[in-house]
Amino acid sequence: MDKKGPVRGKAMSELTVWHDAAIGIKNDQVVWIGSGDEAKVLEASNVMDAKGRLVTPGLVDPHTHLVFGGSREKEMALKQQGIPYLEILKQGGGILSTVRATQAASFEELLEKALFHLDRMAMHGITTVEAKSGYGLDHDTEMKQLRVVKEANEKHPLDIVSTFLGAHAIPEDYKNNPEAFLVYMSELFEPIREERLAEFVDIFTETGVFSVPQSRRYLMKAKEMGFGLKIHADEIDTLGGTELAVELGAVSGDHLAVTSDEGIEKLANSDTIGVILPGTSFYLGKDDYARARQMIDAGAAIAISTDFNPGSSVTENLQLIMSIAALKLRLSPEEIWHAVTVNAAHAIGRGEVAGSIAVGRKADIVLWDAPNYLYIPYHYGVNHANTVIKNGKVIFERQAIR
C-alpha cells in the first residue's frame, strides 16, 4: 500500500495486495519488503508469524475532538424523545455543557482522560490521530487543551496531529457578536505558534455559528500566520464551506454531509481532501450522509474518520465507521481502506510518513484477525485488531480468554 500522494477518484477502487508477503523492520522503520520465500534466507533477531492474517498499515483517524471534560450520556434519552438540540442547550446540555466541564477540569484530569481514549484507539488499530481543541471557547481553556494534546503526544505511542478549533461555537458572552469572538480567538494564533501547539486552524462554518465571509477572514489570518487550514463545512446547511475550503487551499474540508454539486466539482478539481464523518450522521439518526460516492466518481480524494467527540459521535472504533461507510455511503472495501490509511494521512499533513507500508517509512502496522481486507467492514461492531505495531514496537496484542 505504498502510495505517492492521496488516491483520487476511480483509483480508490484499485488496492495493492500482496500475498505471502514478508516485512523487515529495523529500529522503527520498514527496511525490506518481499515474499515469504525470499525472507527465509534473511537473518532476524525476532520473527513474528502472521499465520495467514491480514496485515495492513496502521489506521489514521484524521478528525477527532480528543480532549474534553465530562460526558453527555443523559442527552441520548432526550434526543430519542425528539427534544430539539436548542432545547437541550436551554436545559444546560449540548456543546456548552462540555465547554463548562472542560473549563472546570484540571490539566491532569484532561490528560488522563485523553490517554485513556488514545489507548482505545490504539487497541482498534489506529496509529496516527488528529486532535482538535474547541471545548474551551476562552483563552485559558483552549491553551490548556492544546497543551494536553502536546503532552499526550509525548507520553503516548500514537502520533498526534494538533488542530486549533477555538472557533467551534459562540459562547453566551459573544452570541450577538461573533465577529468579536473570532478576533478574540485569533489573538491565540501567536502564542500557539510560539509554543508549537498546533499545525492547523479549523472553524465551524455553519448557520448560527460562523458565516462563509467570517470564516474566510479568520482562516486567511491563520494562513498568514503559517498555519495549515481545515474547515467544518456543509454539515447541516449548504453554505459553501466546501467551496471555501478549496478556495483557501485547506488541507481538508470535513463533514460535507450536504455539499452542493458545485462544491463536489470544485473539491474534485482541487488538492483539498474531503474528510467524511458517517458516524456522526449515524449517531444523530440523520438521513443526510455525505455524497461520498458522487465525490469519488467526480475524481475527489476522500478520507473517513470517527469524529470522536462526546456529543455526536461517541466512538474510538474506526473499524465500526468503516462498516457504516460501506452500508450508508455505499463505498467499496478498496475505497474504504484508502480512506482510512493513505488519504487520511494526507488529510492531516502526514502523507509522507503514515498510511502506507513502504521501505523507509515508520513501521506502523496492524495484524488483523481476518483472512482478507474485505472482512473488516463486513463483520461489524467488534474489534478485529490482533496485534498493533507502532514505530516497530508492539503496543497492543490481543490475548485469548480460555
Short mmCIF file of C-alpha atoms in Angstrom, two decimals:
data_model
loop_
_atom_site.label_atom_id
_atom_site.label_comp_id
_atom_site.label_asym_id
_atom_site.label_seq_id
_atom_site.Cartn_x
_atom_site.Cartn_y
_atom_site.Cartn_z
CA MET A 1 0.00 0.00 0.00
CA ASP A 2 2.79 2.39 -0.94
CA LYS A 3 1.09 5.43 -2.48
CA LYS A 4 2.54 8.72 -3.68
CA GLY A 5 0.06 11.43 -2.78
CA PRO A 6 -3.61 10.91 -1.96
CA VAL A 7 -5.54 8.41 -4.05
CA ARG A 8 -8.25 10.08 -6.11
CA GLY A 9 -11.45 9.14 -7.88
CA LYS A 10 -11.58 5.76 -9.60
CA ALA A 11 -8.04 4.94 -8.42
CA MET A 12 -9.51 4.48 -4.93
CA SER A 13 -11.07 1.23 -6.15
CA GLU A 14 -7.63 -0.21 -7.00
CA LEU A 15 -5.86 -1.65 -3.97
CA THR A 16 -2.37 -3.12 -3.95
CA VAL A 17 -2.49 -6.52 -2.24
CA TRP A 18 0.49 -8.79 -1.58
CA HIS A 19 0.10 -12.49 -0.90
CA ASP A 20 2.61 -14.49 1.13
CA ALA A 21 4.48 -11.27 1.85
CA ALA A 22 7.15 -10.54 4.47
CA ILE A 23 8.23 -7.27 6.04
CA GLY A 24 11.62 -6.47 7.54
CA ILE A 25 11.76 -3.95 10.39
CA LYS A 26 14.86 -2.40 11.92
CA ASN A 27 14.55 0.02 14.82
CA ASP A 28 11.37 1.93 14.00
CA GLN A 29 11.35 1.63 10.20
CA VAL A 30 10.41 -0.76 7.44
CA VAL A 31 13.70 -1.70 5.76
CA TRP A 32 12.65 -4.54 3.47
CA ILE A 33 9.53 -5.95 1.79
CA GLY A 34 9.48 -9.19 -0.16
CA SER A 35 8.00 -12.64 -0.42
CA GLY A 36 7.93 -15.27 2.29
CA ASP A 37 10.38 -17.41 0.34
CA GLU A 38 12.82 -14.51 -0.01
CA ALA A 39 12.60 -13.85 3.73
CA LYS A 40 13.77 -17.36 4.58
CA VAL A 41 17.38 -16.50 3.76
CA LEU A 42 17.39 -13.36 5.92
CA GLU A 43 18.70 -13.21 9.46
CA ALA A 44 16.44 -11.69 12.12
CA SER A 45 16.61 -11.39 15.89
CA ASN A 46 12.86 -11.81 16.14
CA VAL A 47 10.34 -13.35 13.76
CA MET A 48 6.60 -12.77 14.00
CA ASP A 49 4.42 -15.24 12.12
CA ALA A 50 1.19 -13.58 10.95
CA LYS A 51 -0.34 -17.05 10.49
CA GLY A 52 -2.33 -16.06 7.43
CA ARG A 53 -3.78 -12.94 8.99
CA LEU A 54 -4.44 -9.73 7.10
CA VAL A 55 -1.61 -7.22 7.55
CA THR A 56 -2.15 -3.52 6.78
CA PRO A 57 -0.76 -0.07 7.57
CA GLY A 58 -1.86 1.38 10.87
CA LEU A 59 -5.16 3.22 10.58
CA VAL A 60 -5.16 7.03 10.54
CA ASP A 61 -8.03 8.94 12.18
CA PRO A 62 -7.96 12.48 10.68
CA HIS A 63 -10.74 14.21 12.66
CA THR A 64 -11.27 13.84 16.42
CA HIS A 65 -12.12 16.01 19.41
CA LEU A 66 -9.87 14.06 21.75
CA VAL A 67 -9.57 16.38 24.74
CA PHE A 68 -12.75 17.19 26.66
CA GLY A 69 -14.18 17.08 30.15
CA GLY A 70 -17.23 15.13 31.27
CA SER A 71 -19.67 13.20 29.11
CA ARG A 72 -23.21 13.62 27.81
CA GLU A 73 -24.91 10.25 28.08
CA LYS A 74 -28.03 11.81 29.63
CA GLU A 75 -28.74 13.60 26.36
CA MET A 76 -29.37 10.37 24.47
CA ALA A 77 -32.79 9.87 26.08
CA LEU A 78 -33.70 13.49 25.31
CA LYS A 79 -32.76 13.05 21.65
CA GLN A 80 -34.82 9.84 21.49
CA GLN A 81 -37.81 11.81 22.76
CA GLY A 82 -37.43 14.20 19.86
CA ILE A 83 -36.36 17.15 22.01
CA PRO A 84 -34.63 19.66 19.70
CA TYR A 85 -30.96 20.40 20.23
CA LEU A 86 -31.67 24.04 21.05
CA GLU A 87 -33.98 22.92 23.85
CA ILE A 88 -31.25 20.60 25.14
CA LEU A 89 -28.97 23.63 25.16
CA LYS A 90 -31.53 25.55 27.22
CA GLN A 91 -31.60 22.69 29.71
CA GLY A 92 -27.84 23.03 30.19
CA GLY A 93 -26.78 20.30 27.77
CA GLY A 94 -25.18 20.31 24.34
CA ILE A 95 -21.74 21.56 23.45
CA LEU A 96 -21.80 24.28 26.11
CA SER A 97 -22.10 21.63 28.83
CA THR A 98 -18.89 20.06 27.51
CA VAL A 99 -17.32 23.51 27.46
CA ARG A 100 -18.18 24.01 31.13
CA ALA A 101 -16.83 20.56 32.05
CA THR A 102 -13.62 21.17 30.10
CA GLN A 103 -13.12 24.57 31.68
CA ALA A 104 -13.57 23.05 35.14
CA ALA A 105 -11.25 20.07 34.56
CA SER A 106 -7.60 20.26 35.53
CA PHE A 107 -4.77 19.69 33.09
CA GLU A 108 -4.02 16.36 34.77
CA GLU A 109 -7.65 15.21 34.55
CA LEU A 110 -7.87 16.06 30.86
CA LEU A 111 -4.54 14.36 30.15
CA GLU A 112 -5.54 11.16 31.95
CA LYS A 113 -8.83 11.06 30.03
CA ALA A 114 -7.11 11.72 26.69
CA LEU A 115 -4.58 8.94 27.29
CA PHE A 116 -7.45 6.56 28.09
CA HIS A 117 -9.14 7.33 24.78
CA LEU A 118 -5.83 7.04 22.92
CA ASP A 119 -5.36 3.56 24.40
CA ARG A 120 -8.74 2.56 23.00
CA MET A 121 -7.87 3.99 19.59
CA ALA A 122 -4.61 2.06 19.57
CA MET A 123 -6.41 -1.16 20.53
CA HIS A 124 -8.61 -0.71 17.46
CA GLY A 125 -5.69 -0.34 15.06
CA ILE A 126 -5.23 3.45 14.92
CA THR A 127 -1.59 4.55 14.94
CA THR A 128 -1.92 8.23 13.95
CA VAL A 129 -4.68 10.59 15.05
CA GLU A 130 -5.65 14.24 14.69
CA ALA A 131 -6.89 16.04 17.83
CA LYS A 132 -8.77 19.35 18.00
CA SER A 133 -9.31 21.84 20.75
CA GLY A 134 -12.62 23.72 20.76
CA TYR A 135 -14.23 22.94 24.11
CA GLY A 136 -12.70 25.93 25.84
CA LEU A 137 -14.01 28.97 23.97
CA ASP A 138 -11.73 31.10 26.13
CA HIS A 139 -8.00 31.70 26.03
CA ASP A 140 -7.02 29.71 29.09
CA THR A 141 -9.01 26.57 28.33
CA GLU A 142 -8.15 26.45 24.64
CA MET A 143 -4.47 26.69 25.52
CA LYS A 144 -4.97 24.06 28.22
CA GLN A 145 -6.50 21.66 25.69
CA LEU A 146 -3.68 22.20 23.20
CA ARG A 147 -1.04 21.70 25.88
CA VAL A 148 -2.77 18.45 26.87
CA VAL A 149 -2.53 17.31 23.26
CA LYS A 150 1.17 18.15 23.20
CA GLU A 151 1.81 16.28 26.45
CA ALA A 152 -0.24 13.30 25.28
CA ASN A 153 1.79 13.18 22.07
CA GLU A 154 4.96 12.97 24.16
CA LYS A 155 3.61 10.35 26.57
CA HIS A 156 1.61 8.06 24.26
CA PRO A 157 2.97 5.85 21.45
CA LEU A 158 0.44 7.17 18.92
CA ASP A 159 1.39 10.15 16.77
CA ILE A 160 -1.00 13.06 17.38
CA VAL A 161 -1.50 15.97 14.99
CA SER A 162 -2.89 19.05 16.74
CA THR A 163 -5.57 21.42 15.41
CA PHE A 164 -6.76 24.66 17.00
CA LEU A 165 -10.58 24.83 16.84
CA GLY A 166 -11.24 27.81 19.07
CA ALA A 167 -13.94 28.85 16.57
CA HIS A 168 -16.07 25.80 17.38
CA ALA A 169 -19.11 27.60 18.81
CA ILE A 170 -20.16 31.02 20.04
CA PRO A 171 -20.17 31.41 23.84
CA GLU A 172 -23.00 33.24 25.56
CA ASP A 173 -20.95 36.39 26.09
CA TYR A 174 -20.47 36.75 22.33
CA LYS A 175 -23.75 35.35 20.98
CA ASN A 176 -24.66 38.71 19.43
CA ASN A 177 -21.16 39.49 18.20
CA PRO A 178 -19.46 36.50 16.54
CA GLU A 179 -17.01 38.81 14.76
CA ALA A 180 -15.63 39.98 18.09
CA PHE A 181 -15.30 36.37 19.24
CA LEU A 182 -13.26 35.48 16.15
CA VAL A 183 -10.96 38.42 16.85
CA TYR A 184 -10.66 37.16 20.44
CA MET A 185 -9.76 33.64 19.27
CA SER A 186 -7.30 34.93 16.66
CA GLU A 187 -5.34 36.52 19.49
CA LEU A 188 -4.18 32.99 20.31
CA PHE A 189 -2.52 32.41 16.93
CA GLU A 190 0.76 33.95 18.05
CA PRO A 191 1.15 32.11 21.40
CA ILE A 192 0.04 28.84 19.78
CA ARG A 193 2.70 29.30 17.11
CA GLU A 194 5.37 30.23 19.67
CA GLU A 195 4.68 27.09 21.75
CA ARG A 196 4.17 24.92 18.65
CA LEU A 197 0.84 23.75 19.99
CA ALA A 198 -1.00 23.27 16.68
CA GLU A 199 -0.29 22.76 13.00
CA PHE A 200 -3.78 23.54 11.74
CA VAL A 201 -6.56 26.03 12.42
CA ASP A 202 -10.17 24.92 11.97
CA ILE A 203 -13.55 26.71 12.10
CA PHE A 204 -17.19 25.60 12.24
CA THR A 205 -18.76 27.23 9.18
CA GLU A 206 -22.48 26.74 9.74
CA THR A 207 -25.82 28.50 10.19
CA GLY A 208 -25.96 30.03 13.65
CA VAL A 209 -22.20 29.72 14.09
CA PHE A 210 -19.80 31.34 11.59
CA SER A 211 -20.65 32.51 8.08
CA VAL A 212 -18.55 31.94 4.99
CA PRO A 213 -17.26 35.57 4.93
CA GLN A 214 -16.41 35.42 8.65
CA SER A 215 -14.68 32.07 8.18
CA ARG A 216 -12.72 33.37 5.20
CA ARG A 217 -11.33 36.35 7.12
CA TYR A 218 -10.45 34.24 10.15
CA LEU A 219 -8.75 31.48 8.17
CA MET A 220 -6.84 33.89 5.94
CA LYS A 221 -5.37 35.43 9.07
CA ALA A 222 -4.41 31.95 10.31
CA LYS A 223 -2.84 31.16 6.95
CA GLU A 224 -0.81 34.37 7.07
CA MET A 225 0.50 33.16 10.45
CA GLY A 226 1.74 29.96 8.86
CA PHE A 227 -0.97 27.52 9.94
CA GLY A 228 -2.48 24.87 7.70
CA LEU A 229 -6.24 25.15 7.31
CA LYS A 230 -9.22 22.88 7.94
CA ILE A 231 -12.94 23.66 7.80
CA HIS A 232 -16.02 22.08 9.37
CA ALA A 233 -18.02 22.51 6.17
CA ASP A 234 -21.57 21.85 4.97
CA GLU A 235 -22.57 19.66 7.87
CA ILE A 236 -26.16 20.89 8.34
CA ASP A 237 -26.83 23.62 5.77
CA THR A 238 -25.33 24.07 2.32
CA LEU A 239 -23.48 27.34 2.88
CA GLY A 240 -20.49 26.90 0.60
CA GLY A 241 -17.99 25.73 3.19
CA THR A 242 -16.61 23.14 0.77
CA GLU A 243 -16.02 25.81 -1.86
CA LEU A 244 -14.30 27.97 0.76
CA ALA A 245 -12.00 25.09 1.74
CA VAL A 246 -10.96 24.73 -1.90
CA GLU A 247 -10.60 28.49 -2.39
CA LEU A 248 -8.25 28.84 0.57
CA GLY A 249 -6.26 25.69 -0.19
CA ALA A 250 -7.31 23.97 3.02
CA VAL A 251 -5.80 20.53 3.51
CA SER A 252 -9.31 19.23 4.16
CA GLY A 253 -12.98 20.08 4.23
CA ASP A 254 -14.68 17.97 6.90
CA HIS A 255 -18.25 16.61 7.28
CA LEU A 256 -19.58 17.62 3.81
CA ALA A 257 -22.95 15.99 4.55
CA VAL A 258 -24.88 18.47 2.38
CA THR A 259 -22.22 19.72 -0.04
CA SER A 260 -23.64 21.10 -3.28
CA ASP A 261 -22.97 19.76 -6.78
CA GLU A 262 -20.73 22.77 -7.36
CA GLY A 263 -18.86 22.04 -4.15
CA ILE A 264 -18.28 18.44 -5.19
CA GLU A 265 -16.97 19.54 -8.58
CA LYS A 266 -14.58 22.05 -7.02
CA LEU A 267 -13.41 19.51 -4.44
CA ALA A 268 -12.68 17.02 -7.22
CA ASN A 269 -10.55 19.58 -9.05
CA SER A 270 -8.50 20.61 -6.03
CA ASP A 271 -5.85 19.31 -3.66
CA THR A 272 -8.29 19.55 -0.73
CA ILE A 273 -9.30 16.19 0.75
CA GLY A 274 -12.90 15.55 1.73
CA VAL A 275 -12.99 14.06 5.25
CA ILE A 276 -16.28 12.22 5.64
CA LEU A 277 -17.74 11.50 9.09
CA PRO A 278 -20.54 8.94 8.62
CA GLY A 279 -20.58 8.01 12.30
CA THR A 280 -21.96 11.46 13.11
CA SER A 281 -24.96 11.11 10.80
CA PHE A 282 -25.48 7.58 12.12
CA TYR A 283 -25.33 8.55 15.79
CA LEU A 284 -27.63 11.54 15.36
CA GLY A 285 -30.16 9.45 13.42
CA LYS A 286 -29.95 11.62 10.32
CA ASP A 287 -30.81 10.66 6.78
CA ASP A 288 -28.22 13.03 5.32
CA TYR A 289 -24.94 11.29 4.64
CA ALA A 290 -22.16 12.87 2.63
CA ARG A 291 -22.36 12.01 -1.06
CA ALA A 292 -19.02 10.27 -0.99
CA ARG A 293 -19.96 8.10 -3.96
CA GLN A 294 -20.50 11.16 -6.15
CA MET A 295 -17.33 12.78 -4.81
CA ILE A 296 -15.22 9.79 -5.75
CA ASP A 297 -16.90 9.43 -9.14
CA ALA A 298 -16.13 13.11 -9.79
CA GLY A 299 -12.44 12.49 -9.04
CA ALA A 300 -12.10 13.69 -5.44
CA ALA A 301 -9.82 12.26 -2.75
CA ILE A 302 -11.85 11.08 0.24
CA ALA A 303 -10.85 10.18 3.80
CA ILE A 304 -13.01 8.75 6.59
CA SER A 305 -12.85 9.49 10.32
CA THR A 306 -14.62 8.72 13.57
CA ASP A 307 -15.24 12.38 14.54
CA PHE A 308 -14.78 11.07 18.09
CA ASN A 309 -16.46 13.56 20.42
CA PRO A 310 -18.82 13.46 23.42
CA GLY A 311 -21.93 14.77 21.67
CA SER A 312 -22.40 13.45 18.15
CA SER A 313 -20.05 10.50 17.55
CA VAL A 314 -19.02 8.74 20.72
CA THR A 315 -16.68 6.04 19.46
CA GLU A 316 -12.96 5.42 19.15
CA ASN A 317 -13.63 2.44 16.83
CA LEU A 318 -12.68 3.41 13.28
CA GLN A 319 -13.44 -0.16 12.21
CA LEU A 320 -17.12 0.45 13.02
CA ILE A 321 -17.02 3.64 10.94
CA MET A 322 -15.61 1.59 8.05
CA SER A 323 -18.70 -0.62 8.20
CA ILE A 324 -21.01 2.41 8.28
CA ALA A 325 -19.16 3.78 5.25
CA ALA A 326 -19.88 0.54 3.40
CA LEU A 327 -23.54 0.40 4.39
CA LYS A 328 -24.52 4.07 4.27
CA LEU A 329 -22.04 5.66 1.87
CA ARG A 330 -22.02 2.62 -0.46
CA LEU A 331 -18.25 2.63 -0.65
CA SER A 332 -16.32 -0.44 -1.71
CA PRO A 333 -13.83 -2.12 0.65
CA GLU A 334 -10.99 -0.87 -1.52
CA GLU A 335 -12.21 2.73 -1.32
CA ILE A 336 -12.69 2.44 2.43
CA TRP A 337 -9.16 1.16 3.03
CA HIS A 338 -7.68 4.06 1.06
CA ALA A 339 -9.89 6.42 3.06
CA VAL A 340 -8.60 5.27 6.46
CA THR A 341 -4.92 4.96 5.53
CA VAL A 342 -3.14 6.91 2.80
CA ASN A 343 -5.83 9.56 2.22
CA ALA A 344 -6.44 10.06 5.92
CA ALA A 345 -2.71 10.60 6.40
CA HIS A 346 -2.63 13.25 3.67
CA ALA A 347 -5.66 14.95 5.26
CA ILE A 348 -3.53 15.79 8.32
CA GLY A 349 -0.23 16.51 6.61
CA ARG A 350 1.27 13.08 7.31
CA GLY A 351 1.10 11.59 3.83
CA GLU A 352 4.85 11.09 3.63
CA VAL A 353 5.18 9.21 6.93
CA ALA A 354 1.89 7.43 7.69
CA GLY A 355 -0.85 5.48 5.96
CA SER A 356 1.33 3.15 3.87
CA ILE A 357 3.74 0.25 4.30
CA ALA A 358 6.90 1.18 2.41
CA VAL A 359 10.64 0.89 2.80
CA GLY A 360 11.96 3.89 4.72
CA ARG A 361 8.69 4.64 6.47
CA LYS A 362 7.80 4.15 10.11
CA ALA A 363 6.78 0.60 10.91
CA ASP A 364 3.13 1.33 11.78
CA ILE A 365 1.46 -1.99 11.07
CA VAL A 366 -1.64 -3.91 12.16
CA LEU A 367 -2.20 -7.67 12.13
CA TRP A 368 -5.91 -8.46 11.98
CA ASP A 369 -7.96 -11.47 12.98
CA ALA A 370 -9.26 -11.52 9.43
CA PRO A 371 -8.36 -13.57 6.36
CA ASN A 372 -8.55 -10.63 3.92
CA TYR A 373 -9.26 -6.91 3.67
CA LEU A 374 -12.91 -7.48 2.71
CA TYR A 375 -13.63 -8.94 6.14
CA ILE A 376 -13.17 -5.85 8.33
CA PRO A 377 -16.11 -3.73 7.05
CA TYR A 378 -18.19 -6.89 6.58
CA HIS A 379 -18.05 -8.13 10.19
CA TYR A 380 -19.17 -5.02 12.02
CA GLY A 381 -19.19 -3.77 15.59
CA VAL A 382 -16.25 -5.72 17.02
CA ASN A 383 -12.51 -5.22 17.29
CA HIS A 384 -10.59 -7.27 14.70
CA ALA A 385 -7.13 -5.98 15.66
CA ASN A 386 -4.86 -8.81 16.81
CA THR A 387 -1.51 -7.00 17.05
CA VAL A 388 -0.73 -3.29 16.66
CA ILE A 389 2.85 -2.24 15.91
CA LYS A 390 3.82 1.41 16.28
CA ASN A 391 7.30 2.58 15.31
CA GLY A 392 8.41 -1.04 15.16
CA LYS A 393 7.20 -1.92 18.66
CA VAL A 394 4.16 -3.96 19.64
CA ILE A 395 1.83 -1.67 21.60
CA PHE A 396 -1.23 -3.94 21.64
CA GLU A 397 -1.68 -7.70 21.38
CA ARG A 398 -4.97 -9.47 21.80
CA GLN A 399 -4.98 -12.12 24.48
CA ALA A 400 -7.20 -15.18 24.17
CA ILE A 401 -9.66 -15.81 27.02
CA ARG A 402 -9.59 -19.52 27.79
#
